[in-house]
Tab-separated table of C-alpha atoms in Angstrom:
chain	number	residue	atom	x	y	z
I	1	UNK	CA	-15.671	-16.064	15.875
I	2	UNK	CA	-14.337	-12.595	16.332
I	3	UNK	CA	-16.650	-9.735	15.827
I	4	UNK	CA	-16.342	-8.185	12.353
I	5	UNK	CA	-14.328	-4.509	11.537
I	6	UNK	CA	-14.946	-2.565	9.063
I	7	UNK	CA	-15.038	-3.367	5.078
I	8	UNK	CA	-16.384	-1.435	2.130
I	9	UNK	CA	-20.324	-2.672	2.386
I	10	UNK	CA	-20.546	-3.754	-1.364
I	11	UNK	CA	-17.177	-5.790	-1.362
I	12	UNK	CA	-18.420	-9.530	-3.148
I	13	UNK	CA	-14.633	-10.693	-2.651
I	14	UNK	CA	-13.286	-12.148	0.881
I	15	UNK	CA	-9.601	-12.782	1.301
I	16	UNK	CA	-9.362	-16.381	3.720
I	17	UNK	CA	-6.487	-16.727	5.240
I	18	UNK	CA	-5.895	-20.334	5.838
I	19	UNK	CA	-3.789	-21.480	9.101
I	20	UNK	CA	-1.289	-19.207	8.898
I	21	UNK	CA	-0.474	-19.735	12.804
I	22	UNK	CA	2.682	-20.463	15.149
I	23	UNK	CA	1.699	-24.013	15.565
I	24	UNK	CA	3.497	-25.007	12.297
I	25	UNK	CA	7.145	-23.500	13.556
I	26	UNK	CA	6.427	-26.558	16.418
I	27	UNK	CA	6.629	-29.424	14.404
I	28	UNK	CA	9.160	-31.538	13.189
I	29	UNK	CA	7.851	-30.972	9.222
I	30	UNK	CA	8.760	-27.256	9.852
I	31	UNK	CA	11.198	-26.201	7.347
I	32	UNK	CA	12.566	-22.469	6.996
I	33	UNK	CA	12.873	-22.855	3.464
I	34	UNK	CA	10.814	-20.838	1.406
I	35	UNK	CA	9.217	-18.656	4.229
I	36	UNK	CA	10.083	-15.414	3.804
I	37	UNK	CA	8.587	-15.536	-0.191
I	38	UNK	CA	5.982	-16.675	1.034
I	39	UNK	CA	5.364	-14.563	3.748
I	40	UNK	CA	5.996	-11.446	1.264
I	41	UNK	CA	3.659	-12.453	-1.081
I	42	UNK	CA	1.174	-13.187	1.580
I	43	UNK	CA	1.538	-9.548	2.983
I	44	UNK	CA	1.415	-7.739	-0.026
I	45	UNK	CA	-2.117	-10.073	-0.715
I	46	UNK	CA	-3.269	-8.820	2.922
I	47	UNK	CA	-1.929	-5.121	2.394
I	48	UNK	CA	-3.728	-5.115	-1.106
I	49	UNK	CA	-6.785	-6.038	0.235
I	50	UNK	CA	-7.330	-4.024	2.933
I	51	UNK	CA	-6.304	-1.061	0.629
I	52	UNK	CA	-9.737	-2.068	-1.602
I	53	UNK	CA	-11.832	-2.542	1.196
I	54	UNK	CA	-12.047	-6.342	0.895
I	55	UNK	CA	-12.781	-8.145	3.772
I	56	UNK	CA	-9.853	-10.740	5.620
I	57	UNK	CA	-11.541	-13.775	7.630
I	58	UNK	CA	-9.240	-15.470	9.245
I	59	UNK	CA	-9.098	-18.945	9.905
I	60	UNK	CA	-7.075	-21.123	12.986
I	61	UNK	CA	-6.787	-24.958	13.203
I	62	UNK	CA	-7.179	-26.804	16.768
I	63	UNK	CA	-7.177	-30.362	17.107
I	64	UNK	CA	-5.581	-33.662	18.971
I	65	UNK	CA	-4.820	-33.812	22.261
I	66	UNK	CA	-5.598	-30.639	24.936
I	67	UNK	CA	-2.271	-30.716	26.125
I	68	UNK	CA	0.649	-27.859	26.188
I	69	UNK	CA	3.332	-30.292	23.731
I	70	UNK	CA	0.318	-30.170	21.132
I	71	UNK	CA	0.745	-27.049	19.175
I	72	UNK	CA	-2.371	-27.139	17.533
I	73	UNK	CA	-4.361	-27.435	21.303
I	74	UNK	CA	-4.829	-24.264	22.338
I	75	UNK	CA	-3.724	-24.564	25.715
I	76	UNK	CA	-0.214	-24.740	23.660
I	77	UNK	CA	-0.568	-21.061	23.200
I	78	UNK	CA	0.648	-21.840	19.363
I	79	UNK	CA	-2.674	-21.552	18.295
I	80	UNK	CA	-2.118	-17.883	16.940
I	81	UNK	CA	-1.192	-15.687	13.996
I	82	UNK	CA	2.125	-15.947	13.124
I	83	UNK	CA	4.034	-12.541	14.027
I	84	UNK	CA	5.510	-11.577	10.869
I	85	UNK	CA	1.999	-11.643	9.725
I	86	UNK	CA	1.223	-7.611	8.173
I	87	UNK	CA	-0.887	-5.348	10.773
I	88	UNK	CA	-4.298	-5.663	8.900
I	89	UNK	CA	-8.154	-5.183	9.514
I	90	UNK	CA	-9.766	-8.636	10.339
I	91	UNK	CA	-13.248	-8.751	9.356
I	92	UNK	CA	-13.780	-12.153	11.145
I	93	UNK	CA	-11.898	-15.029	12.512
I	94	UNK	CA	-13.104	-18.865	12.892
I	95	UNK	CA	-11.426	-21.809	14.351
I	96	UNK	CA	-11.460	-25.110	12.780
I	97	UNK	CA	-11.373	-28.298	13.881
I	98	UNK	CA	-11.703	-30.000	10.384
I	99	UNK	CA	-9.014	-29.601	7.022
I	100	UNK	CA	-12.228	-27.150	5.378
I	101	UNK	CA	-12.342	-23.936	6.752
I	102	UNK	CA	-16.109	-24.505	6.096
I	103	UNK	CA	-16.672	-27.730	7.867
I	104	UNK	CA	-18.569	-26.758	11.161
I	105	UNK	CA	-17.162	-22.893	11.416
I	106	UNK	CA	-20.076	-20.927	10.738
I	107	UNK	CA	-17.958	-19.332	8.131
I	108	UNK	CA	-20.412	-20.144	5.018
I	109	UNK	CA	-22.968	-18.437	7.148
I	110	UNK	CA	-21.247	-15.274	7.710
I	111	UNK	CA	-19.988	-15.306	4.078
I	112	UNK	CA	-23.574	-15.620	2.739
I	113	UNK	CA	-24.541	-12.808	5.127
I	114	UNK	CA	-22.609	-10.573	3.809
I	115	UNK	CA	-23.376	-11.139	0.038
I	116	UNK	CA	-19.586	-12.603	-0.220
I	117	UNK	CA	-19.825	-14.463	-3.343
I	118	UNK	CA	-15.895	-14.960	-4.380
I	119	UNK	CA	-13.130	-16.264	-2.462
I	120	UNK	CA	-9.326	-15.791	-2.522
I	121	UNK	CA	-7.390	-18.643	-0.903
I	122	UNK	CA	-4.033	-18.272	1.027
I	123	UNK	CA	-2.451	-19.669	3.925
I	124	UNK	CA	-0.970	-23.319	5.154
I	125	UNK	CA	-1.090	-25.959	3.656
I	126	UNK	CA	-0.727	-25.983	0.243
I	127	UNK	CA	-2.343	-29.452	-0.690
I	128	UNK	CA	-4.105	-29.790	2.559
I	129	UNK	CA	-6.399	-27.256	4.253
I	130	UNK	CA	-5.967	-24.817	1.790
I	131	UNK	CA	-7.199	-27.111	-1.074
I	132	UNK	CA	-9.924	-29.179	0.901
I	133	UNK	CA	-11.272	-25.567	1.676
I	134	UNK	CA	-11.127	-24.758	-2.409
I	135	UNK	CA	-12.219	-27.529	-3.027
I	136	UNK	CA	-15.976	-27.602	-0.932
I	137	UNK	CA	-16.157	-24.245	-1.660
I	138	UNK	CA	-16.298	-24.629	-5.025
I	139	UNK	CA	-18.951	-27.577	-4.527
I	140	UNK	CA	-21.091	-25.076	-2.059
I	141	UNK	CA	-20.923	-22.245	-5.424
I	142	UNK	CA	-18.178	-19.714	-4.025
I	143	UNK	CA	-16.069	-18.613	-7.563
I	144	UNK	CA	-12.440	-19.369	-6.011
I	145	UNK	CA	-9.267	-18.011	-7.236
I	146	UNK	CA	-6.479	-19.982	-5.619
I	147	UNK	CA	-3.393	-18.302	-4.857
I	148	UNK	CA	-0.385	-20.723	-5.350
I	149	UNK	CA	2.315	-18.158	-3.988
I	150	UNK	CA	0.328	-17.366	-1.134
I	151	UNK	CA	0.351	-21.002	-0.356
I	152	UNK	CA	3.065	-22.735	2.039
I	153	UNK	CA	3.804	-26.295	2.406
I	154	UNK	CA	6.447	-28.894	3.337
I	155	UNK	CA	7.805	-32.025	1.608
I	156	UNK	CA	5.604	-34.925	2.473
I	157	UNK	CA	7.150	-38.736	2.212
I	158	UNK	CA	4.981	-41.282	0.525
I	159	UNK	CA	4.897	-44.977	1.762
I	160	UNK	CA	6.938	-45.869	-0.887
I	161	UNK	CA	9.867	-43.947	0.780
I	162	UNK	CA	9.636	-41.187	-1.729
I	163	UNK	CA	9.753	-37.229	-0.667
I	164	UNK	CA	7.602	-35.065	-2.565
I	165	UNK	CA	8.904	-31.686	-2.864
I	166	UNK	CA	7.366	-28.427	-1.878
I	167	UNK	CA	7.736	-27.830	-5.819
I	168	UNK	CA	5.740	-30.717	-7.117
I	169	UNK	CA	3.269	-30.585	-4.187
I	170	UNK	CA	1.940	-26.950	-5.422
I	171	UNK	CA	2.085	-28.215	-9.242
I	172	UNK	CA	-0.280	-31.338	-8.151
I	173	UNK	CA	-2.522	-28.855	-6.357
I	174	UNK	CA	-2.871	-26.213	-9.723
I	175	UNK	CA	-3.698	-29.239	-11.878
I	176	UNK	CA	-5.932	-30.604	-9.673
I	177	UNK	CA	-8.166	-26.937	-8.817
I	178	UNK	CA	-7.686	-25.674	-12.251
I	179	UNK	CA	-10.766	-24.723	-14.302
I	180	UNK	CA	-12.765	-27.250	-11.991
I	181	UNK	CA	-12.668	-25.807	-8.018
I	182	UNK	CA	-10.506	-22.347	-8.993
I	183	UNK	CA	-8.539	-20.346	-11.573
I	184	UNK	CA	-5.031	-20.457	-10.482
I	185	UNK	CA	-3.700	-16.780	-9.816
I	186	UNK	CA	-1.215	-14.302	-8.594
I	187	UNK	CA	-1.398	-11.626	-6.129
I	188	UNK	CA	-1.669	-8.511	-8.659
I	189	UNK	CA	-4.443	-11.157	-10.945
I	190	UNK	CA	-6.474	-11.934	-7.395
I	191	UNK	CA	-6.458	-8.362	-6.518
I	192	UNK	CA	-7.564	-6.590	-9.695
I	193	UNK	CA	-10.017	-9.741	-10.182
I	194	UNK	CA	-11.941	-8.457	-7.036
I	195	UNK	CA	-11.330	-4.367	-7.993
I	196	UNK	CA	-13.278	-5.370	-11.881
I	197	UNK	CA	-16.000	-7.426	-9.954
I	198	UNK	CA	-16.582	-4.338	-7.280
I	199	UNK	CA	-16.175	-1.817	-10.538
I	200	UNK	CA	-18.683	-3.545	-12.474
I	201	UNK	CA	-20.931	-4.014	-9.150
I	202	UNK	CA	-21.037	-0.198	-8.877
């Protein structure tokens, strides 16, 4: 874990940001498509943010094999924030070895230390790491508003032969965290969410 930088002392709100590392461009799933949307709306989240004083943990995945073809070993070098990433303050940074960004971090720890008692969600992947991470922090009491947009994912093949796409992935995810692990959200909603909580706070 990184040490922390400076964020307004009664923030409540933490911005995690899922995964969103150079290993992905290194395997074969990696598709273009969609990217630079994504990326935009996950910059003006991160830009937004910092502008309220809400803190950004960020969160890297290692795992498999410790060898330089892995991208996700950190020997790699992969195992990074990808560069067109906006220039923001990092409060903290974990890396997991697990899909939950909770799972055996130390991230609930530093969250409950610093009275952080919502969660935005953004980052890679969609229906993977960014909902398992919803999804137990919504079981450990964290409110969670899941930010679809801010979300990036690839088509998946099922068994059967058939290719879910990128489209139907995300919808699957809202119905699934929907009024039971999150409220499903834009940007502007996530950000003025946290600016009423911190208003009301004061």
């Amino acid at each position: 874990m990184t040490a922390a930088t400076a964020f307004r002392p009664d923030a409540d709100t933490a911005v995690l940001l899922i995964d969103v590392q150079e290993s992905f461009r290194h395997r074969p799933y990696w598709d273009p498509a969609g990217f630079e949307p994504y990326m935009a709306r996950t910059n003006a989240l991160l830009t937004g943010a910092a502008a309220r004083g809400l803190p950004i943990v960020r969160i890297l995945h290692t795992d498999g094999p410790a060898t330089p073809d892995n991208p996700f070993s950190l020997v790699s070098g992969h195992v990074r924030p990808m560069a067109e990433l906006a220039d923001v303050p990092i409060a903290a940074e974990f890396l997991k070895r697990r899909h939950s960004a909770l799972a055996g971090t130390g991230l609930s720890i530093w969250l409950t230390e610093h009275g952080i008692r919502r969660l935005i969600v953004a980052g890679i992947r969609t229906e993977q790491c960014c909902e398992t991470t919803t999804r137990h922090a919504s079981d450990e009491g964290w409110t969670v508003d899941y930010v679809t947009e801010a979300t990036l994912t690839f088509p998946i093949r099922h068994a059967s032969g058939v290719v879910v796409g990128v489209d139907e992935l995300k919808l699957r995810t809202e119905v699934a965290l929907q009024d039971r692990f999150a409220q499903i959200v834009d940007v502007e909603a996530a950000l003025d969410r946290a600016t009423q909580r911190s208003a009301v706070a004061a």
